[in-house]
Coordinates of C-alpha atoms in Angstrom, one line a residue:
Chain A
M1 CA 5.2 -18.6 -10.5
I2 CA 6.7 -17.0 -13.5
P3 CA 4.9 -14.5 -15.8
V4 CA 4.7 -15.0 -19.5
A5 CA 7.7 -13.3 -21.2
F6 CA 7.2 -9.7 -22.1
D7 CA 9.2 -6.8 -23.5
Y8 CA 10.1 -4.3 -20.8
S9 CA 10.8 -0.6 -21.0
A10 CA 11.4 2.0 -18.3
P11 CA 10.9 5.4 -19.8
T12 CA 12.1 8.5 -17.9
T13 CA 9.6 10.9 -19.3
L14 CA 5.8 10.9 -19.7
D15 CA 6.1 11.6 -23.5
E16 CA 8.3 8.6 -24.0
A17 CA 5.9 6.5 -22.0
L18 CA 2.9 7.6 -24.1
T19 CA 4.8 6.8 -27.3
L20 CA 5.8 3.3 -26.0
L21 CA 2.2 2.8 -24.9
A22 CA 0.8 3.8 -28.3
D23 CA 3.4 1.6 -30.1
A24 CA 2.4 -1.4 -27.9
G25 CA -1.2 -1.1 -29.0
E26 CA -3.7 -3.3 -27.2
D27 CA -1.0 -5.6 -25.9
G28 CA 0.7 -2.9 -23.7
K29 CA 0.4 -2.7 -20.0
I30 CA 1.4 0.1 -17.6
L31 CA 3.4 -1.0 -14.6
A32 CA 3.1 1.3 -11.6
G33 CA 4.0 -0.1 -8.2
G34 CA 3.2 -3.6 -9.4
Q35 CA 1.6 -4.8 -6.2
S36 CA -1.6 -5.8 -8.1
L37 CA -0.2 -6.2 -11.6
I38 CA 2.7 -8.5 -10.8
P39 CA 0.5 -11.1 -8.9
V40 CA -1.9 -11.0 -11.9
L41 CA 1.0 -11.6 -14.3
K42 CA 2.4 -14.4 -12.1
L43 CA -0.9 -16.1 -12.0
R44 CA -1.0 -15.6 -15.8
L45 CA -4.4 -13.9 -15.6
A46 CA -2.9 -11.4 -17.9
A47 CA -0.1 -11.8 -20.4
P48 CA 0.7 -8.4 -22.0
H49 CA 3.3 -8.3 -24.8
A50 CA 4.8 -5.1 -23.5
V51 CA 5.2 -3.8 -20.0
I52 CA 5.9 -0.1 -19.6
D53 CA 7.3 0.7 -16.2
L54 CA 6.5 4.2 -14.9
G55 CA 8.8 3.8 -11.9
R56 CA 11.6 5.9 -13.4
I57 CA 9.5 9.0 -14.2
D58 CA 10.2 11.2 -11.3
A59 CA 7.7 13.9 -12.4
L60 CA 4.8 11.5 -11.6
R61 CA 5.9 11.2 -8.0
G62 CA 5.3 13.6 -5.1
I63 CA 2.7 15.5 -3.1
R64 CA 2.3 19.3 -3.3
E65 CA -0.3 22.0 -2.7
D66 CA -1.6 24.2 -5.4
G67 CA -3.8 27.0 -4.0
D68 CA -6.8 25.4 -2.4
H69 CA -6.0 21.9 -3.7
V70 CA -3.7 19.0 -2.6
V71 CA -2.1 17.2 -5.6
I72 CA -0.8 13.7 -5.4
G73 CA 1.3 12.4 -8.2
A74 CA 0.0 9.1 -9.6
M75 CA 3.3 7.2 -8.8
T76 CA 3.5 8.4 -5.2
Q77 CA 3.9 5.3 -3.0
H78 CA 1.2 4.6 -0.4
H79 CA 3.7 4.9 2.4
D80 CA 4.5 8.5 1.3
V81 CA 0.8 9.4 1.0
A82 CA 0.0 7.9 4.4
T83 CA 2.8 9.8 6.2
H84 CA 2.9 13.1 4.3
P85 CA 2.1 16.3 6.4
L86 CA 0.1 17.9 3.6
V87 CA -2.2 14.9 3.3
A88 CA -2.6 14.7 7.0
E89 CA -3.6 18.4 7.1
H90 CA -5.7 18.8 4.1
A91 CA -6.9 15.3 3.1
N92 CA -6.8 13.3 6.2
L93 CA -9.4 10.8 4.9
I94 CA -6.9 9.8 2.2
A95 CA -4.2 9.3 4.9
R96 CA -6.6 7.2 7.0
A97 CA -7.7 5.0 4.1
T98 CA -4.1 4.6 2.8
Q99 CA -2.9 3.4 6.1
T100 CA -5.2 0.4 5.9
V101 CA -4.0 -0.7 2.4
A102 CA -2.4 -4.2 2.5
D103 CA 0.8 -4.2 4.7
P104 CA 3.9 -2.1 5.2
Q105 CA 6.0 -3.8 2.5
I106 CA 3.2 -3.4 -0.1
R107 CA 2.7 0.2 0.9
H108 CA 6.4 0.9 0.2
R109 CA 5.9 -0.2 -3.4
G110 CA 2.2 0.2 -4.3
T111 CA 1.2 3.6 -5.7
F112 CA -1.8 5.9 -5.2
G113 CA -2.5 6.2 -8.9
G114 CA -1.9 2.5 -9.5
A115 CA -4.5 1.5 -7.0
L116 CA -7.0 3.9 -8.4
V117 CA -6.6 2.9 -12.0
H118 CA -6.7 -0.8 -10.9
A119 CA -10.1 0.0 -9.5
D120 CA -10.6 -3.1 -7.5
P121 CA -14.1 -2.9 -6.0
A122 CA -12.6 -4.1 -2.7
G123 CA -9.7 -1.6 -2.9
D124 CA -9.8 1.2 -0.2
L125 CA -8.7 4.2 -2.2
P126 CA -11.5 4.6 -4.7
A127 CA -14.1 5.3 -2.1
A128 CA -11.8 7.7 -0.3
A129 CA -11.1 9.6 -3.5
L130 CA -14.8 9.8 -4.3
A131 CA -15.6 11.2 -0.9
M132 CA -12.8 13.8 -1.4
D133 CA -14.3 15.0 -4.7
A134 CA -11.0 14.1 -6.4
V135 CA -10.3 15.2 -10.0
F136 CA -8.2 12.9 -12.1
H137 CA -5.7 14.2 -14.6
I138 CA -5.2 11.9 -17.5
V139 CA -2.8 12.3 -20.4
G140 CA -3.0 10.7 -23.8
P141 CA -2.0 11.2 -27.4
G142 CA -4.6 14.0 -27.7
G143 CA -3.3 15.9 -24.6
E144 CA -4.6 16.2 -21.1
R145 CA -8.1 15.9 -19.8
T146 CA -9.7 15.9 -16.4
V147 CA -12.3 13.5 -15.1
A148 CA -14.3 13.9 -11.8
A149 CA -14.3 11.1 -9.4
A150 CA -18.0 10.5 -10.0
D151 CA -17.2 9.6 -13.7
F152 CA -13.8 8.0 -13.1
F153 CA -14.9 4.6 -11.8
V154 CA -16.8 2.9 -14.7
D155 CA -17.1 -0.7 -13.6
L156 CA -15.2 -3.6 -12.0
F157 CA -11.4 -2.9 -12.7
T158 CA -12.4 -0.3 -15.3
T159 CA -11.9 3.4 -15.1
A160 CA -12.1 6.3 -17.5
V161 CA -8.4 5.9 -18.4
G162 CA -8.3 4.7 -22.0
D163 CA -5.9 2.1 -23.4
N164 CA -3.5 4.7 -24.6
E165 CA -3.7 7.1 -21.7
I166 CA -1.9 7.5 -18.4
L167 CA -3.2 8.9 -15.1
T168 CA -0.7 11.6 -14.0
E169 CA -2.0 13.1 -10.9
V170 CA -5.0 13.4 -8.6
R171 CA -6.2 16.8 -7.3
M172 CA -8.4 17.2 -4.3
P173 CA -9.9 20.3 -2.9
K174 CA -8.4 20.9 0.6
K175 CA -10.6 19.7 3.4
T176 CA -8.6 21.4 6.0
A177 CA -9.9 20.9 9.6
W178 CA -12.3 18.3 8.4
V179 CA -12.2 15.1 10.5
S180 CA -12.2 11.6 8.9
D181 CA -12.3 7.9 9.4
Y182 CA -12.0 4.9 7.2
Q183 CA -13.7 1.8 8.6
K184 CA -12.6 -1.4 7.0
F185 CA -14.0 -4.8 7.9
T186 CA -11.9 -7.8 7.4
R187 CA -11.6 -11.2 9.0
V188 CA -7.9 -11.5 9.0
A189 CA -4.8 -9.3 8.6
Q190 CA -4.1 -7.8 5.2
Q191 CA -7.4 -9.1 3.7
W192 CA -9.4 -7.1 1.2
S193 CA -12.3 -5.1 2.6
I194 CA -15.4 -7.1 2.9
V195 CA -17.0 -3.7 3.2
G196 CA -15.3 -0.3 3.8
V197 CA -16.7 3.1 4.7
A198 CA -15.0 6.4 4.1
A199 CA -16.3 9.3 6.1
T200 CA -15.1 12.9 6.3
L201 CA -16.9 15.7 8.2
R202 CA -16.8 19.3 8.9
I203 CA -18.0 20.1 12.4
E204 CA -19.2 23.5 13.6
N205 CA -20.3 24.2 17.1
G206 CA -20.6 20.5 18.0
R207 CA -22.8 19.7 15.0
I208 CA -22.0 18.3 11.6
A209 CA -22.0 21.1 9.0
E210 CA -20.9 19.0 6.0
A211 CA -20.3 15.3 5.3
R212 CA -19.0 13.0 2.7
I213 CA -19.7 9.3 2.8
A214 CA -18.6 6.7 0.3
L215 CA -18.7 2.9 0.4
T216 CA -16.1 0.3 -0.6
N217 CA -17.2 -3.1 -2.1
M218 CA -20.9 -2.4 -1.9
G219 CA -21.1 -2.6 -5.7
S220 CA -18.9 -2.8 -8.7
V221 CA -17.7 0.8 -8.2
P222 CA -17.4 2.9 -5.0
I223 CA -20.7 4.5 -4.0
R224 CA -21.2 8.0 -2.7
V225 CA -24.2 8.3 -0.4
Q226 CA -25.5 11.8 -0.7
A227 CA -28.8 11.1 1.0
V228 CA -26.9 10.2 4.2
E229 CA -24.5 13.2 3.7
Q230 CA -27.6 15.4 3.7
A231 CA -29.2 13.6 6.7
L232 CA -26.0 14.2 8.7
I233 CA -26.1 17.9 8.3
G234 CA -27.1 19.5 11.6
C235 CA -26.7 16.3 13.5
A236 CA -25.2 16.4 17.0
I237 CA -22.2 14.1 17.7
E238 CA -24.4 11.7 19.5
E239 CA -24.8 8.0 18.8
D240 CA -28.6 7.8 18.5
A241 CA -28.8 10.8 16.1
I242 CA -26.0 9.5 14.0
A243 CA -27.4 6.0 13.9
R244 CA -30.7 7.5 12.6
A245 CA -29.0 9.7 10.0
T246 CA -26.9 6.8 8.7
A247 CA -29.5 4.0 8.9
S248 CA -30.4 4.1 5.2
V249 CA -26.8 4.1 3.9
A250 CA -27.2 0.7 2.2
D251 CA -30.6 1.4 0.6
G252 CA -30.6 0.6 -3.1
T253 CA -27.2 -1.0 -3.1
N254 CA -26.4 -4.2 -4.8
P255 CA -23.4 -5.6 -3.1
P256 CA -21.6 -8.8 -4.2
S257 CA -22.1 -12.2 -2.7
D258 CA -19.1 -14.3 -1.9
L259 CA -17.6 -16.6 0.8
N260 CA -17.2 -13.6 3.1
G261 CA -20.9 -12.7 3.1
D262 CA -24.1 -12.3 1.2
P263 CA -25.6 -9.0 0.1
D264 CA -27.8 -8.7 3.3
Y265 CA -24.8 -9.2 5.5
R266 CA -22.9 -6.5 3.6
R267 CA -25.8 -4.1 3.8
H268 CA -25.8 -4.7 7.6
L269 CA -22.1 -4.2 7.8
A270 CA -22.3 -0.9 5.7
T271 CA -24.8 0.5 8.2
V272 CA -22.8 -0.4 11.3
L273 CA -19.5 0.7 9.8
T274 CA -20.9 4.1 8.6
R275 CA -22.2 4.8 12.1
R276 CA -18.8 3.9 13.5
A277 CA -16.9 5.9 10.9
V278 CA -18.9 9.0 11.6
L279 CA -18.6 8.6 15.4
N280 CA -14.9 7.9 15.2
A281 CA -14.2 10.8 12.8
A282 CA -16.1 13.2 15.1
Chain B
M1 CA 14.6 -14.2 -25.2
V2 CA 15.5 -10.6 -24.8
Q3 CA 17.7 -9.9 -21.9
T4 CA 18.2 -6.7 -20.0
T5 CA 21.4 -5.7 -18.3
I6 CA 21.0 -4.6 -14.7
T7 CA 23.5 -3.4 -12.0
V8 CA 22.3 -3.9 -8.5
T9 CA 24.1 -3.6 -5.2
V10 CA 23.2 -6.5 -3.0
D11 CA 24.5 -6.8 0.5
G12 CA 27.2 -4.2 -0.3
T13 CA 28.5 -5.8 -3.5
S14 CA 27.7 -4.5 -6.9
Y15 CA 26.6 -7.1 -9.4
T16 CA 26.0 -6.7 -13.2
D17 CA 23.9 -9.4 -14.9
Q18 CA 21.8 -10.1 -17.9
V19 CA 18.2 -11.0 -16.8
E20 CA 15.0 -11.6 -18.5
P21 CA 12.5 -8.8 -17.6
R22 CA 10.1 -11.3 -16.2
M23 CA 12.7 -12.5 -13.6
L24 CA 11.5 -11.8 -10.1
L25 CA 13.9 -10.1 -7.7
V26 CA 13.7 -13.1 -5.4
Q27 CA 14.6 -15.4 -8.2
Y28 CA 17.5 -13.2 -9.1
L29 CA 18.7 -13.2 -5.5
R30 CA 18.4 -17.0 -5.0
E31 CA 19.1 -18.4 -8.5
T32 CA 21.6 -15.9 -10.0
L33 CA 23.4 -14.7 -6.9
G34 CA 22.9 -17.9 -4.8
K35 CA 21.6 -15.9 -1.9
T36 CA 19.2 -18.5 -0.7
G37 CA 18.7 -16.9 2.7
T38 CA 15.8 -15.1 1.3
L39 CA 12.9 -17.6 1.0
I40 CA 9.9 -18.0 -1.3
G41 CA 6.9 -18.8 0.8
C42 CA 3.5 -18.2 -0.7
D43 CA 4.8 -16.6 -3.9
T44 CA 1.6 -14.4 -3.9
S45 CA 2.8 -11.4 -1.8
N46 CA 0.9 -12.5 1.3
C47 CA 3.4 -14.2 3.6
G48 CA 6.4 -11.9 3.6
A49 CA 9.1 -14.7 3.7
C50 CA 10.8 -13.0 0.8
T51 CA 11.1 -9.6 2.5
V52 CA 14.3 -7.7 1.7
H53 CA 15.2 -4.0 1.9
L54 CA 15.3 -1.9 -1.3
D55 CA 17.2 1.3 -0.6
G56 CA 16.6 0.7 3.1
V57 CA 12.8 0.0 3.1
S58 CA 11.1 -3.4 3.3
V59 CA 9.6 -4.8 0.1
K60 CA 8.4 -8.3 -1.0
S61 CA 10.9 -9.5 -3.4
C62 CA 8.4 -12.0 -5.0
T63 CA 6.4 -9.0 -6.1
M64 CA 9.0 -7.1 -7.9
F65 CA 11.0 -7.7 -11.0
A66 CA 14.8 -7.7 -10.9
V67 CA 14.9 -5.1 -13.6
Q68 CA 13.0 -2.7 -11.3
A69 CA 16.0 -3.0 -8.8
D70 CA 18.4 -1.8 -11.5
G71 CA 20.6 1.0 -10.0
H72 CA 19.2 0.3 -6.5
E73 CA 20.6 -1.2 -3.4
V74 CA 19.2 -4.4 -2.0
T75 CA 19.9 -5.8 1.5
T76 CA 19.0 -9.4 2.3
I77 CA 19.1 -11.4 5.5
E78 CA 22.6 -12.4 4.5
G79 CA 23.9 -8.9 4.6
I80 CA 22.8 -7.6 8.0
A81 CA 25.3 -9.3 10.3
G82 CA 28.4 -7.1 10.9
A83 CA 32.1 -8.1 11.3
D84 CA 31.5 -8.3 15.1
G85 CA 28.6 -10.8 14.9
L86 CA 24.8 -10.9 14.5
H87 CA 22.6 -7.9 13.8
P88 CA 20.9 -6.8 17.1
M89 CA 17.5 -8.0 15.6
Q90 CA 19.0 -11.5 14.9
T91 CA 20.3 -11.6 18.5
A92 CA 16.9 -10.6 19.8
F93 CA 15.2 -13.3 17.8
H94 CA 17.8 -15.8 19.0
E95 CA 17.5 -14.8 22.7
N96 CA 13.7 -14.7 22.7
H97 CA 13.2 -18.0 20.9
A98 CA 11.4 -16.1 18.2
L99 CA 11.5 -18.9 15.7
Q100 CA 10.1 -22.4 15.6
C101 CA 10.5 -23.9 12.1
G102 CA 12.4 -20.8 11.0
F103 CA 10.9 -20.4 7.6
C104 CA 9.4 -17.0 8.2
T105 CA 12.5 -15.8 10.1
P106 CA 14.5 -14.1 7.4
G107 CA 11.4 -12.1 6.3
M108 CA 10.3 -11.4 9.9
I109 CA 13.8 -10.1 10.8
M110 CA 14.0 -7.8 7.7
A111 CA 10.4 -6.5 8.3
S112 CA 11.3 -6.0 12.0
I113 CA 14.4 -4.0 11.3
D114 CA 12.4 -1.7 9.0
L115 CA 9.7 -1.4 11.7
L116 CA 12.2 -0.1 14.3
R117 CA 13.7 2.2 11.7
E118 CA 10.4 3.9 11.3
N119 CA 9.3 3.7 14.9
P120 CA 12.2 3.0 17.3
N121 CA 9.9 2.5 20.3
P122 CA 6.8 0.7 19.2
D123 CA 4.3 -0.8 21.7
E124 CA 3.0 -4.3 21.3
Q125 CA 0.1 -3.3 19.1
M126 CA 2.3 -1.2 16.8
I127 CA 4.6 -4.2 16.4
R128 CA 1.7 -6.5 15.6
D129 CA 0.4 -4.0 13.0
G130 CA 3.9 -3.4 11.6
L131 CA 4.4 -7.1 11.0
E132 CA 1.0 -7.5 9.3
G133 CA 2.7 -8.4 6.1
N134 CA 4.5 -11.4 7.5
L135 CA 2.9 -14.8 8.4
C136 CA 4.3 -17.3 10.8
R137 CA 2.5 -20.6 10.2
C138 CA 3.9 -22.0 13.5
T139 CA 1.9 -19.1 15.0
G140 CA 5.0 -18.1 17.0
Y141 CA 3.9 -14.5 17.1
Q142 CA 4.2 -14.1 20.8
N143 CA 7.9 -14.5 20.9
I144 CA 8.5 -12.6 17.7
V145 CA 6.7 -9.6 19.2
K146 CA 8.8 -10.1 22.3
A147 CA 12.0 -10.1 20.3
V148 CA 11.2 -6.9 18.5
R149 CA 10.3 -5.2 21.7
S150 CA 13.5 -6.4 23.3
A151 CA 15.6 -5.2 20.3
A152 CA 13.9 -1.8 20.7
E153 CA 14.7 -1.7 24.4
T154 CA 18.3 -2.7 23.8
E155 CA 18.8 0.0 21.2
A156 CA 17.1 2.6 23.4
A157 CA 19.4 1.6 26.3
K158 CA 22.4 2.0 24.1
V159 CA 21.3 5.4 23.0
E160 CA 20.7 6.5 26.5
L161 CA 24.0 5.1 27.7
G162 CA 25.7 6.9 24.8
A163 CA 24.1 10.2 25.7
T164 CA 25.5 10.1 29.3
I165 CA 29.1 9.5 28.1
P166 CA 31.0 12.8 27.9
V167 CA 32.3 13.6 24.4
G168 CA 35.9 12.5 23.9
Q169 CA 35.6 9.6 26.5
P170 CA 35.8 6.1 25.2
S171 CA 32.4 4.4 25.3

C-alpha cells in the first residue's frame, strides 16, 4: 500500500518546524514516530499535502528531571521511556503502560508524544498520563502554553493541540515510591486494549494513602475515576476491601460497543481489571 | 514528482539514491536495492516479516519511509552472515527446524537477534513476549522459541569458554 504523494520536510529546529507547519496550513501533518500515521497514510484514510517530520529535532527527545518533576520529550521513543531509570523511579506507571504498547519494533519507533497527540481511545498512554497528573507543553505561533491532562484529551483522536501547534514535552510530578500497574485486556498479541486500567498508589503502613485510577477505552477519552481513588484511601491491601472500593469504577461510563464486546462487557472488565491493577500494584 | 536524495548504509554498503518521500523503506530495500530477502507480509505493521535493524535496533520497514533512514544504517537479513558462514541465529533456526514455509523467517531472525542483544539470556516467556511483533502463520512458534533459546545458550557457552582462556593464548 502506497500513500498519496506528499511534500516532505525534516526540520532540525522547533522554530523551523512551526514555520513549515504554518506554511502548510490545514493540509500539513506532523510525523512523529509514524507508527500510527504511516498506516493511516498507507490506507489512505488521510492524505496530507505536507508531512513535517520531527525526527531530526534532537531537542524534542530525552528524559530528564526538573526539581520535583520528570520531563519526557515528545519525541522520546517508547522503548526509551519504558527502560529509563528516571521513569522507573519517579513515574513507574508510565513505564508499566509503555511496556504494553504494541510490540518491540513499534516501541523502537513510536514516540511518547506521538501516541498522546494521536489520542486513540484504545491507546494505553493517555490513561497513564491522566493518572500521573501530566502537564502538556504545547508550542505554537503565539508561544508556549501548558494544558493539564484533564483538559488535554478532547474527543476521539482529538487533543488540545491546535492545527498549528506542536507538543514539545510532558511534565509529571514525581510519584517516587508510588507503586503501579497497568492492566490491559486483549484477546491476542499486540491487539489494542479492549479495556485498560492504570493504577498508581502510595502505600503507608500497609494501607493505601493515595490513589490514582484511570481507564482506557471506556469512552472517547481516558477517564479518571476520583470516586474510586477516594474510596481506596485507608484501604488495607486485601482483596475483599479493594473489591468493595473499586466496585463502582464503571458507574456512569459509556464505553464503545464493537466486535470485542458490548458496553456491559466492558464495564464488567473495567471492574475486574481495576481490582487486579490495585492488587498487583500493591 | 518531487524526489529527495538520501544516503543510507545498507548491509555495510553506502547507497545514495533519489526517492519519492512516500516510498517505504521496505520498498526501497526490495525495489531500488534489490534486497528481496526482506519480505512484505501484512503491509500493516502487524506481522513483522519486514523487520530490519535501523542503527542496530529492530524496526518494521513497512512502517517507515526511506527518507527517514537518510543518514542511518540499515541491516537486513542479507547482511548478517559473516565471511565464515551463517549468523549464529541463522544456524540456530536451521538446526532447530524453526521454519516451515519460511515466509516469516527473515523477520523472525532479525527480531530474535535484537531480542538477544537486549536480553542475552531470556527465558521462554521473555522470548515469546519479545517476538510479539512477529507472526508465523504456520504457527511454528515452538521451534522458533527453541532456536532463540539455543542461540542464547550457544553464545553464553562461548562467552564462558572465552573467559576461562588465559589472555594471550589462542582461543
